[in-house]
mmCIF file of C-alpha atoms and ligand atoms in Angstrom:
data_model
loop_
_atom_site.group_PDB
_atom_site.id
_atom_site.type_symbol
_atom_site.label_atom_id
_atom_site.label_comp_id
_atom_site.label_asym_id
_atom_site.label_seq_id
_atom_site.Cartn_x
_atom_site.Cartn_y
_atom_site.Cartn_z
ATOM 1 C CA MET A 1 -6.829 -39.653 1.853
ATOM 2 C CA THR A 2 -9.760 -37.270 2.244
ATOM 3 C CA GLN A 3 -8.679 -34.094 3.906
ATOM 4 C CA SER A 4 -10.823 -32.204 6.358
ATOM 5 C CA VAL A 5 -10.741 -28.433 6.239
ATOM 6 C CA ALA A 6 -11.806 -25.862 8.828
ATOM 7 C CA PHE A 7 -12.463 -22.149 8.567
ATOM 8 C CA ILE A 8 -12.211 -19.952 11.671
ATOM 9 C CA GLY A 9 -13.640 -16.423 11.502
ATOM 10 C CA LEU A 10 -16.700 -15.929 9.334
ATOM 11 C CA GLY A 11 -16.539 -12.159 8.887
ATOM 12 C CA ALA A 12 -16.948 -10.145 5.698
ATOM 13 C CA MET A 13 -14.147 -12.183 4.076
ATOM 14 C CA GLY A 14 -14.259 -15.519 5.877
ATOM 15 C CA TYR A 15 -17.985 -16.118 5.423
ATOM 16 C CA ARG A 16 -17.622 -15.832 1.653
ATOM 17 C CA MET A 17 -14.296 -17.686 1.415
ATOM 18 C CA ALA A 18 -15.506 -20.687 3.413
ATOM 19 C CA ALA A 19 -18.542 -20.983 1.141
ATOM 20 C CA HIS A 20 -16.375 -22.436 -1.676
ATOM 21 C CA LEU A 21 -14.758 -25.196 0.345
ATOM 22 C CA PRO A 22 -17.598 -27.785 0.228
ATOM 23 C CA LYS A 23 -17.166 -27.919 -3.571
ATOM 24 C CA TYR A 24 -13.685 -29.381 -3.061
ATOM 25 C CA PHE A 25 -13.641 -31.050 0.370
ATOM 26 C CA GLU A 26 -15.999 -33.609 1.849
ATOM 27 C CA LYS A 27 -15.665 -32.387 5.412
ATOM 28 C CA VAL A 28 -15.729 -28.624 5.998
ATOM 29 C CA LEU A 29 -15.895 -27.395 9.588
ATOM 30 C CA VAL A 30 -16.657 -23.776 10.469
ATOM 31 C CA TRP A 31 -16.347 -21.840 13.702
ATOM 32 C CA ASN A 32 -17.150 -18.228 14.551
ATOM 33 C CA ARG A 33 -17.026 -16.351 17.859
ATOM 34 C CA ASN A 34 -20.644 -15.335 17.414
ATOM 35 C CA PHE A 35 -21.676 -18.938 16.858
ATOM 36 C CA SER A 36 -24.998 -18.176 15.146
ATOM 37 C CA LYS A 37 -22.986 -17.081 12.081
ATOM 38 C CA ALA A 38 -21.399 -20.534 11.909
ATOM 39 C CA GLU A 39 -24.831 -22.153 12.137
ATOM 40 C CA GLN A 40 -26.124 -19.845 9.423
ATOM 41 C CA HIS A 41 -23.121 -20.743 7.234
ATOM 42 C CA ALA A 42 -23.791 -24.449 7.756
ATOM 43 C CA ALA A 43 -27.433 -24.025 6.776
ATOM 44 C CA GLU A 44 -26.540 -21.952 3.724
ATOM 45 C CA TYR A 45 -23.530 -23.856 2.334
ATOM 46 C CA GLY A 46 -23.578 -27.363 3.796
ATOM 47 C CA THR A 47 -20.595 -26.823 6.067
ATOM 48 C CA THR A 48 -20.586 -28.130 9.658
ATOM 49 C CA ALA A 49 -20.658 -25.689 12.580
ATOM 50 C CA VAL A 50 -18.417 -26.999 15.362
ATOM 51 C CA GLU A 51 -16.733 -25.907 18.568
ATOM 52 C CA LEU A 52 -13.291 -24.339 18.215
ATOM 53 C CA SER A 53 -11.655 -27.383 19.825
ATOM 54 C CA GLN A 54 -13.088 -29.550 17.006
ATOM 55 C CA ALA A 55 -12.266 -27.097 14.229
ATOM 56 C CA VAL A 56 -8.563 -27.262 15.093
ATOM 57 C CA GLN A 57 -8.634 -31.044 14.519
ATOM 58 C CA ALA A 58 -8.921 -30.552 10.748
ATOM 59 C CA ASP A 59 -6.021 -31.314 8.379
ATOM 60 C CA ILE A 60 -6.098 -27.782 7.020
ATOM 61 C CA ILE A 61 -7.189 -24.867 9.173
ATOM 62 C CA PHE A 62 -7.902 -21.426 7.709
ATOM 63 C CA SER A 63 -8.265 -18.372 9.928
ATOM 64 C CA CYS A 64 -9.352 -14.846 8.975
ATOM 65 C CA LEU A 65 -9.617 -12.543 11.992
ATOM 66 C CA PRO A 66 -9.074 -8.777 12.281
ATOM 67 C CA THR A 67 -5.575 -8.811 13.803
ATOM 68 C CA SER A 68 -2.610 -11.059 14.596
ATOM 69 C CA ASP A 69 -3.310 -10.388 18.243
ATOM 70 C CA ASP A 70 -6.723 -12.052 17.856
ATOM 71 C CA VAL A 71 -5.122 -15.069 16.157
ATOM 72 C CA GLU A 72 -2.363 -15.457 18.750
ATOM 73 C CA LYS A 73 -4.849 -15.307 21.625
ATOM 74 C CA LEU A 74 -7.099 -17.856 19.938
ATOM 75 C CA ILE A 75 -4.211 -20.256 19.280
ATOM 76 C CA GLU A 76 -2.988 -19.940 22.876
ATOM 77 C CA GLY A 77 -6.003 -21.833 24.172
ATOM 78 C CA VAL A 78 -6.245 -24.775 21.748
ATOM 79 C CA GLU A 79 -4.646 -28.146 21.056
ATOM 80 C CA ILE A 80 -4.160 -28.349 17.273
ATOM 81 C CA LYS A 81 -4.015 -31.603 15.295
ATOM 82 C CA SER A 82 -0.457 -32.829 14.784
ATOM 83 C CA GLY A 83 0.552 -32.782 11.106
ATOM 84 C CA SER A 84 -1.972 -30.109 10.143
ATOM 85 C CA ILE A 85 -1.338 -26.819 8.318
ATOM 86 C CA TRP A 86 -2.648 -23.518 9.667
ATOM 87 C CA ILE A 87 -3.269 -20.967 6.879
ATOM 88 C CA ASP A 88 -3.770 -17.537 8.405
ATOM 89 C CA CYS A 89 -5.539 -15.168 5.991
ATOM 90 C CA THR A 90 -5.647 -12.329 8.503
ATOM 91 C CA SER A 91 -3.789 -9.191 7.345
ATOM 92 C CA GLY A 92 -1.316 -9.598 10.169
ATOM 93 C CA VAL A 93 2.017 -8.634 11.654
ATOM 94 C CA PRO A 94 5.204 -10.314 10.316
ATOM 95 C CA ASP A 95 6.694 -10.791 13.816
ATOM 96 C CA ALA A 96 3.537 -12.623 14.890
ATOM 97 C CA ALA A 97 3.917 -15.025 11.943
ATOM 98 C CA ARG A 98 7.479 -15.819 13.000
ATOM 99 C CA ARG A 99 6.342 -16.382 16.607
ATOM 100 C CA LEU A 100 3.503 -18.656 15.515
ATOM 101 C CA VAL A 101 5.712 -20.731 13.219
ATOM 102 C CA GLU A 102 7.993 -21.479 16.173
ATOM 103 C CA LYS A 103 5.151 -22.051 18.633
ATOM 104 C CA LEU A 104 3.253 -24.432 16.346
ATOM 105 C CA LYS A 105 6.380 -26.331 15.289
ATOM 106 C CA VAL A 106 6.360 -27.828 18.797
ATOM 107 C CA GLN A 107 2.896 -29.278 18.060
ATOM 108 C CA ASN A 108 4.090 -30.509 14.610
ATOM 109 C CA VAL A 109 1.828 -27.948 12.905
ATOM 110 C CA ASP A 110 2.927 -25.795 9.956
ATOM 111 C CA PHE A 111 1.887 -22.144 10.000
ATOM 112 C CA LEU A 112 1.625 -20.064 6.814
ATOM 113 C CA ASP A 113 0.944 -16.333 6.795
ATOM 114 C CA ALA A 114 -1.385 -16.124 3.806
ATOM 115 C CA PRO A 115 -3.195 -12.787 3.698
ATOM 116 C CA VAL A 116 -5.458 -12.114 0.748
ATOM 117 C CA SER A 117 -6.473 -9.221 -1.444
ATOM 118 C CA GLY A 118 -9.408 -8.804 -3.787
ATOM 119 C CA GLN A 119 -12.052 -7.495 -1.391
ATOM 120 C CA THR A 120 -15.320 -9.205 -0.545
ATOM 121 C CA VAL A 121 -16.149 -9.517 -4.240
ATOM 122 C CA GLY A 122 -12.940 -11.518 -4.736
ATOM 123 C CA ALA A 123 -13.867 -13.721 -1.789
ATOM 124 C CA GLU A 124 -17.299 -14.287 -3.303
ATOM 125 C CA ASN A 125 -15.928 -15.155 -6.752
ATOM 126 C CA ALA A 126 -12.902 -17.130 -5.487
ATOM 127 C CA THR A 127 -10.579 -14.762 -7.335
ATOM 128 C CA LEU A 128 -8.470 -13.650 -4.373
ATOM 129 C CA THR A 129 -4.723 -13.112 -4.460
ATOM 130 C CA PHE A 130 -2.910 -15.082 -1.744
ATOM 131 C CA MET A 131 0.526 -13.746 -0.709
ATOM 132 C CA VAL A 132 2.110 -16.489 1.314
ATOM 133 C CA GLY A 133 5.094 -16.596 3.647
ATOM 134 C CA GLY A 134 6.500 -19.746 5.226
ATOM 135 C CA ASP A 135 7.864 -23.198 4.581
ATOM 136 C CA VAL A 136 7.827 -24.113 0.863
ATOM 137 C CA ASP A 137 6.815 -27.735 1.445
ATOM 138 C CA ALA A 138 3.853 -26.637 3.611
ATOM 139 C CA PHE A 139 2.957 -24.083 0.931
ATOM 140 C CA GLU A 140 2.873 -26.792 -1.718
ATOM 141 C CA ARG A 141 0.734 -29.075 0.429
ATOM 142 C CA ALA A 142 -1.661 -26.209 1.222
ATOM 143 C CA TYR A 143 -1.766 -24.955 -2.369
ATOM 144 C CA PRO A 144 -4.943 -26.807 -3.492
ATOM 145 C CA ALA A 145 -6.947 -25.461 -0.539
ATOM 146 C CA MET A 146 -5.874 -21.890 -1.286
ATOM 147 C CA ALA A 147 -6.437 -22.407 -5.020
ATOM 148 C CA ALA A 148 -10.074 -23.242 -4.190
ATOM 149 C CA LEU A 149 -10.475 -19.664 -2.960
ATOM 150 C CA GLY A 150 -8.147 -17.636 -5.133
ATOM 151 C CA LYS A 151 -6.708 -16.971 -8.566
ATOM 152 C CA LEU A 152 -3.085 -16.039 -7.830
ATOM 153 C CA ILE A 153 -1.450 -18.082 -5.073
ATOM 154 C CA GLN A 154 2.041 -16.662 -4.676
ATOM 155 C CA HIS A 155 4.751 -17.787 -2.303
ATOM 156 C CA VAL A 156 6.670 -14.633 -1.371
ATOM 157 C CA GLY A 157 9.320 -15.813 1.095
ATOM 158 C CA GLU A 158 10.106 -16.648 4.687
ATOM 159 C CA PRO A 159 7.535 -16.558 7.529
ATOM 160 C CA GLY A 160 6.146 -13.019 7.783
ATOM 161 C CA ALA A 161 6.819 -12.122 4.140
ATOM 162 C CA GLY A 162 3.158 -12.589 3.195
ATOM 163 C CA PHE A 163 2.021 -10.203 5.933
ATOM 164 C CA ALA A 164 4.709 -7.712 4.858
ATOM 165 C CA VAL A 165 3.579 -7.729 1.209
ATOM 166 C CA LYS A 166 -0.046 -7.297 2.246
ATOM 167 C CA ALA A 167 0.740 -4.339 4.546
ATOM 168 C CA ILE A 168 2.705 -2.550 1.829
ATOM 169 C CA ASN A 169 -0.024 -3.294 -0.724
ATOM 170 C CA ASN A 170 -2.622 -1.697 1.518
ATOM 171 C CA MET A 171 -0.350 1.264 2.213
ATOM 172 C CA LEU A 172 -0.174 1.797 -1.564
ATOM 173 C CA LEU A 173 -3.968 1.654 -1.684
ATOM 174 C CA ALA A 174 -4.127 4.299 1.061
ATOM 175 C CA VAL A 175 -1.597 6.589 -0.650
ATOM 176 C CA ASN A 176 -3.610 6.330 -3.831
ATOM 177 C CA LEU A 177 -6.976 6.889 -2.178
ATOM 178 C CA TRP A 178 -5.703 10.024 -0.476
ATOM 179 C CA SER A 179 -3.952 11.441 -3.555
ATOM 180 C CA VAL A 180 -6.992 10.855 -5.778
ATOM 181 C CA THR A 181 -9.119 12.605 -3.140
ATOM 182 C CA GLU A 182 -6.853 15.674 -3.196
ATOM 183 C CA GLY A 183 -6.580 15.649 -6.995
ATOM 184 C CA PHE A 184 -10.291 15.353 -7.667
ATOM 185 C CA SER A 185 -11.183 17.961 -5.028
ATOM 186 C CA THR A 186 -8.830 20.332 -6.869
ATOM 187 C CA LEU A 187 -10.563 19.565 -10.173
ATOM 188 C CA LYS A 188 -13.956 20.218 -8.590
ATOM 189 C CA ALA A 189 -12.715 23.543 -7.202
ATOM 190 C CA HIS A 190 -11.826 24.426 -10.795
ATOM 191 C CA GLY A 191 -15.341 23.597 -11.963
ATOM 192 C CA VAL A 192 -14.469 20.353 -13.766
ATOM 193 C CA ASN A 193 -17.099 17.607 -14.074
ATOM 194 C CA LEU A 194 -15.711 14.704 -12.039
ATOM 195 C CA ASP A 195 -17.268 11.890 -14.067
ATOM 196 C CA ALA A 196 -15.740 13.322 -17.241
ATOM 197 C CA ALA A 197 -12.397 13.747 -15.460
ATOM 198 C CA LEU A 198 -12.565 10.135 -14.260
ATOM 199 C CA ASN A 199 -13.177 8.928 -17.833
ATOM 200 C CA CYS A 200 -10.005 10.721 -18.945
ATOM 201 C CA VAL A 201 -7.825 9.544 -16.044
ATOM 202 C CA ASN A 202 -9.004 5.965 -16.509
ATOM 203 C CA ALA A 203 -7.786 6.097 -20.106
ATOM 204 C CA SER A 204 -4.509 7.740 -19.063
ATOM 205 C CA SER A 205 -1.368 7.204 -17.001
ATOM 206 C CA GLY A 206 -2.906 8.323 -13.690
ATOM 207 C CA LYS A 207 -5.400 5.456 -13.530
ATOM 208 C CA SER A 208 -5.425 3.010 -10.641
ATOM 209 C CA PHE A 209 -7.626 0.581 -8.752
ATOM 210 C CA VAL A 210 -8.936 3.597 -6.844
ATOM 211 C CA THR A 211 -9.865 5.606 -9.946
ATOM 212 C CA GLU A 212 -11.294 2.574 -11.746
ATOM 213 C CA ASN A 213 -13.250 1.085 -8.857
ATOM 214 C CA ILE A 214 -13.239 2.819 -5.502
ATOM 215 C CA PHE A 215 -13.925 6.381 -6.608
ATOM 216 C CA PRO A 216 -16.806 5.699 -9.024
ATOM 217 C CA GLN A 217 -18.391 2.917 -6.966
ATOM 218 C CA ARG A 218 -17.946 4.283 -3.445
ATOM 219 C CA VAL A 219 -16.948 7.949 -3.267
ATOM 220 C CA LEU A 220 -18.575 9.766 -6.214
ATOM 221 C CA SER A 221 -21.653 7.545 -5.811
ATOM 222 C CA ARG A 222 -21.725 8.642 -2.103
ATOM 223 C CA GLU A 223 -22.480 5.022 -1.189
ATOM 224 C CA PHE A 224 -19.364 4.168 0.889
ATOM 225 C CA PRO A 225 -20.618 0.543 1.284
ATOM 226 C CA VAL A 226 -19.010 -1.052 4.318
ATOM 227 C CA THR A 227 -17.058 -4.056 3.018
ATOM 228 C CA PHE A 228 -13.557 -3.265 4.336
ATOM 229 C CA GLY A 229 -13.582 -1.315 7.575
ATOM 230 C CA LEU A 230 -11.543 1.882 7.930
ATOM 231 C CA PRO A 231 -10.065 0.563 11.248
ATOM 232 C CA LEU A 232 -8.640 -2.377 9.273
ATOM 233 C CA LEU A 233 -6.942 -0.063 6.754
ATOM 234 C CA ALA A 234 -5.601 2.035 9.657
ATOM 235 C CA LYS A 235 -4.207 -1.178 11.177
ATOM 236 C CA ASP A 236 -2.565 -2.156 7.862
ATOM 237 C CA THR A 237 -0.901 1.233 7.330
ATOM 238 C CA GLY A 238 0.417 0.958 10.904
ATOM 239 C CA ILE A 239 1.953 -2.453 10.137
ATOM 240 C CA ALA A 240 3.500 -1.046 6.953
ATOM 241 C CA LEU A 241 5.024 1.900 8.788
ATOM 242 C CA ASP A 242 6.480 -0.416 11.447
ATOM 243 C CA LEU A 243 8.164 -2.317 8.600
ATOM 244 C CA VAL A 244 9.658 0.939 7.307
ATOM 245 C CA LYS A 245 10.946 1.783 10.787
ATOM 246 C CA ASP A 246 12.423 -1.716 11.226
ATOM 247 C CA ALA A 247 14.252 -1.265 7.931
ATOM 248 C CA LYS A 248 15.476 2.185 9.101
ATOM 249 C CA LEU A 249 14.442 3.760 5.806
ATOM 250 C CA PRO A 250 13.172 7.247 5.160
ATOM 251 C CA ALA A 251 9.547 7.116 3.955
ATOM 252 C CA PRO A 252 7.974 10.561 4.340
ATOM 253 C CA LEU A 253 5.049 9.817 2.031
ATOM 254 C CA LEU A 254 4.151 6.574 3.789
ATOM 255 C CA ALA A 255 4.499 8.174 7.236
ATOM 256 C CA LEU A 256 2.211 11.031 6.251
ATOM 257 C CA THR A 257 -0.334 8.655 4.738
ATOM 258 C CA GLN A 258 -0.353 6.496 7.855
ATOM 259 C CA SER A 259 -1.008 9.580 9.951
ATOM 260 C CA LEU A 260 -3.808 10.776 7.639
ATOM 261 C CA ILE A 261 -5.528 7.388 7.639
ATOM 262 C CA GLN A 262 -5.166 7.186 11.418
ATOM 263 C CA THR A 263 -6.787 10.617 11.771
ATOM 264 C CA ALA A 264 -9.528 9.694 9.326
ATOM 265 C CA ASN A 265 -10.231 6.581 11.372
ATOM 266 C CA LEU A 266 -10.364 8.511 14.647
ATOM 267 C CA THR A 267 -12.769 11.101 13.249
ATOM 268 C CA ALA A 268 -14.969 8.808 11.106
ATOM 269 C CA GLU A 269 -18.428 7.604 12.026
ATOM 270 C CA PRO A 270 -18.289 4.186 13.696
ATOM 271 C CA ASN A 271 -18.443 1.293 11.240
ATOM 272 C CA SER A 272 -17.142 3.277 8.238
ATOM 273 C CA ASP A 273 -15.792 1.757 5.040
ATOM 274 C CA PHE A 274 -12.125 2.523 4.227
ATOM 275 C CA SER A 275 -13.236 4.724 1.327
ATOM 276 C CA ALA A 276 -14.781 7.107 3.890
ATOM 277 C CA ALA A 277 -11.219 8.348 4.584
ATOM 278 C CA ALA A 278 -12.024 10.778 1.743
ATOM 279 C CA LYS A 279 -14.568 12.438 4.039
ATOM 280 C CA LEU A 280 -11.807 13.768 6.300
ATOM 281 C CA TYR A 281 -10.377 15.717 3.372
ATOM 282 C CA GLU A 282 -13.886 16.846 2.416
ATOM 283 C CA SER A 283 -14.318 18.282 5.902
ATOM 284 C CA TRP A 284 -11.133 20.330 5.415
ATOM 285 C CA SER A 285 -11.795 21.430 1.833
ATOM 286 C CA LYS A 286 -15.562 21.923 2.227
ATOM 287 C CA ILE A 287 -15.838 20.212 -1.175
ATOM 288 C CA THR A 288 -18.097 17.190 -1.605
ATOM 289 C CA LEU A 289 -16.821 14.686 -4.160
ATOM 290 C CA LYS A 290 -19.830 13.917 -6.314
HETATM 291 P P1 NDP B 301 -14.802 -8.571 9.859
HETATM 292 O O1 NDP B 301 -14.715 -7.535 10.907
HETATM 293 O O2 NDP B 301 -15.897 -8.528 8.866
HETATM 294 O O3 NDP B 301 -14.817 -10.017 10.532
HETATM 295 C C1 NDP B 301 -13.973 -10.344 11.593
HETATM 296 C C2 NDP B 301 -14.191 -11.783 11.998
HETATM 297 O O4 NDP B 301 -13.280 -12.101 13.057
HETATM 298 C C3 NDP B 301 -15.579 -12.081 12.534
HETATM 299 O O5 NDP B 301 -15.909 -13.394 12.199
HETATM 300 C C4 NDP B 301 -15.392 -11.920 14.047
HETATM 301 O O6 NDP B 301 -16.300 -12.693 14.805
HETATM 302 C C5 NDP B 301 -14.017 -12.506 14.209
HETATM 303 N N1 NDP B 301 -13.337 -12.026 15.403
HETATM 304 C C6 NDP B 301 -13.057 -10.741 15.726
HETATM 305 N N2 NDP B 301 -12.329 -10.685 16.868
HETATM 306 C C7 NDP B 301 -12.173 -11.976 17.267
HETATM 307 C C8 NDP B 301 -11.533 -12.578 18.381
HETATM 308 N N3 NDP B 301 -10.881 -11.834 19.289
HETATM 309 N N4 NDP B 301 -11.583 -13.928 18.485
HETATM 310 C C9 NDP B 301 -12.212 -14.688 17.571
HETATM 311 N N5 NDP B 301 -12.858 -14.173 16.493
HETATM 312 C C10 NDP B 301 -12.810 -12.828 16.347
HETATM 313 O O7 NDP B 301 -13.365 -8.527 9.127
HETATM 314 P P2 NDP B 301 -13.008 -8.866 7.602
HETATM 315 O O8 NDP B 301 -13.550 -10.196 7.255
HETATM 316 O O9 NDP B 301 -13.316 -7.678 6.753
HETATM 317 O O10 NDP B 301 -11.413 -8.921 7.716
HETATM 318 C C11 NDP B 301 -10.732 -10.035 8.275
HETATM 319 C C12 NDP B 301 -9.254 -9.889 7.921
HETATM 320 O O11 NDP B 301 -9.106 -9.868 6.502
HETATM 321 C C13 NDP B 301 -8.637 -8.562 8.442
HETATM 322 O O12 NDP B 301 -7.327 -8.783 8.865
HETATM 323 C C14 NDP B 301 -8.690 -7.658 7.210
HETATM 324 O O13 NDP B 301 -7.706 -6.642 7.271
HETATM 325 C C15 NDP B 301 -8.465 -8.658 6.085
HETATM 326 N N6 NDP B 301 -9.002 -8.303 4.768
HETATM 327 C C16 NDP B 301 -10.255 -7.760 4.613
HETATM 328 C C17 NDP B 301 -10.737 -7.443 3.352
HETATM 329 C C18 NDP B 301 -12.097 -6.851 3.136
HETATM 330 O O14 NDP B 301 -12.385 -6.398 1.999
HETATM 331 N N7 NDP B 301 -13.004 -6.854 4.128
HETATM 332 C C19 NDP B 301 -9.911 -7.695 2.142
HETATM 333 C C20 NDP B 301 -8.665 -8.336 2.422
HETATM 334 C C21 NDP B 301 -8.217 -8.598 3.678
HETATM 335 P P3 NDP B 301 -17.738 -12.139 15.285
HETATM 336 O O15 NDP B 301 -18.673 -12.413 14.156
HETATM 337 O O16 NDP B 301 -18.030 -12.923 16.496
HETATM 338 O O17 NDP B 301 -17.550 -10.645 15.552
#
C-alpha cells in the first residue's frame, strides 16, 4: 500500500527535511502557518501544499515547530486520520509527549516524540540523528520515514524519552559553548593566537563539536549565521533543567548554564544564532574572540 506522508512546519529544519520525502513517497503533503512557504516548497521539491485539515489525513505526519505548546495547540483543532502515526520532531517537553500519546490514542493515532539533532546541514544532507520515545511497534512502522531523513534512528524509551535526551544533549552543547568561550577568552588575554590554540585543542582531549565546528565557523569567523535561534537553545536548557528538578538531583553546573543562556537570550539582538551566547561573555570580558 502506498503511504502518504505530510510535513507540518517548514522552518529552518522542516523545510529541508521535507525536501527528501518525495524521493521515497509518492504523495507528500506540506503545510506551513505562513502558507507561501508551503507553496514555495511545492514548487521547489514537487510536494503538495495543502490545508492543515488535509495534511492530517496522511498515513504519516511529521511536525517540526518551535515548542510543544505550539504542537499541542495545533493538534487541539484538527481531526487526524485514524491509524496514522504522528512523528513530532520538535525539541519538546516530555510531559507534553505523554499527554499527546494519551490524547491521540482516543483517535487511534500513535504519537512518537522524535526530536532531531544535526543542525540545518544535517537536515539538508539527511544525516540527522532521531532520538525517539514511544510505542515500539509504532516506532518500527515509522522507521522508514525517519530513515529517509536521518542516519541514526534510535529508540530511547517510553513516551517523552526522546524529548528528554534531546534537552540534555542541547544542555551539554550549551555547557560546552560557554566553557570554550571562557577558556578561549583567557587564552586571548594571555596573548595566545586563537587559531593556533584551536588546532591544538582539536588534536587533544579538550576537543568537542563546539571547538571543531561552532567556534571556527561561527564565533572566531564573527559570522554567527542564524541557523538555530538562541531562543530555541534557551528553551531547551529550560526543559533540561526542569528534568533535573523533577529528578530532585543536584546539578549546579547545569543550573548555572541555563541561567547564563537565559541571560544571553534576554540581552542578545533579536534573531540571534545560539552561538551568539558567546557575545554576552565578550561584553563582560571586553575581549572579542577572533
Ligand atoms: P524555525 O523558527 O526556523 O521554524 C519554526 C516553524 O514553525 C516555522 O515553519 C513556523 O511557521 C512554525 N510555527 C511557529 N509557531 C507556530 C505555531 N504556533 N503554529 C504553527 N506553526 C508554527 O525553527 P527551526 O526549524 O529552527 O526549529 C524547529 C524545531 O526544531 C525547534 O523545536 C528546534 O529547537 C528544533 N531544532 C532546530 C535545529 C536547528 O538547527 N535549527 C536543530 C535541531 C532541532 P512560520 O513560517 O509561519 O513562522
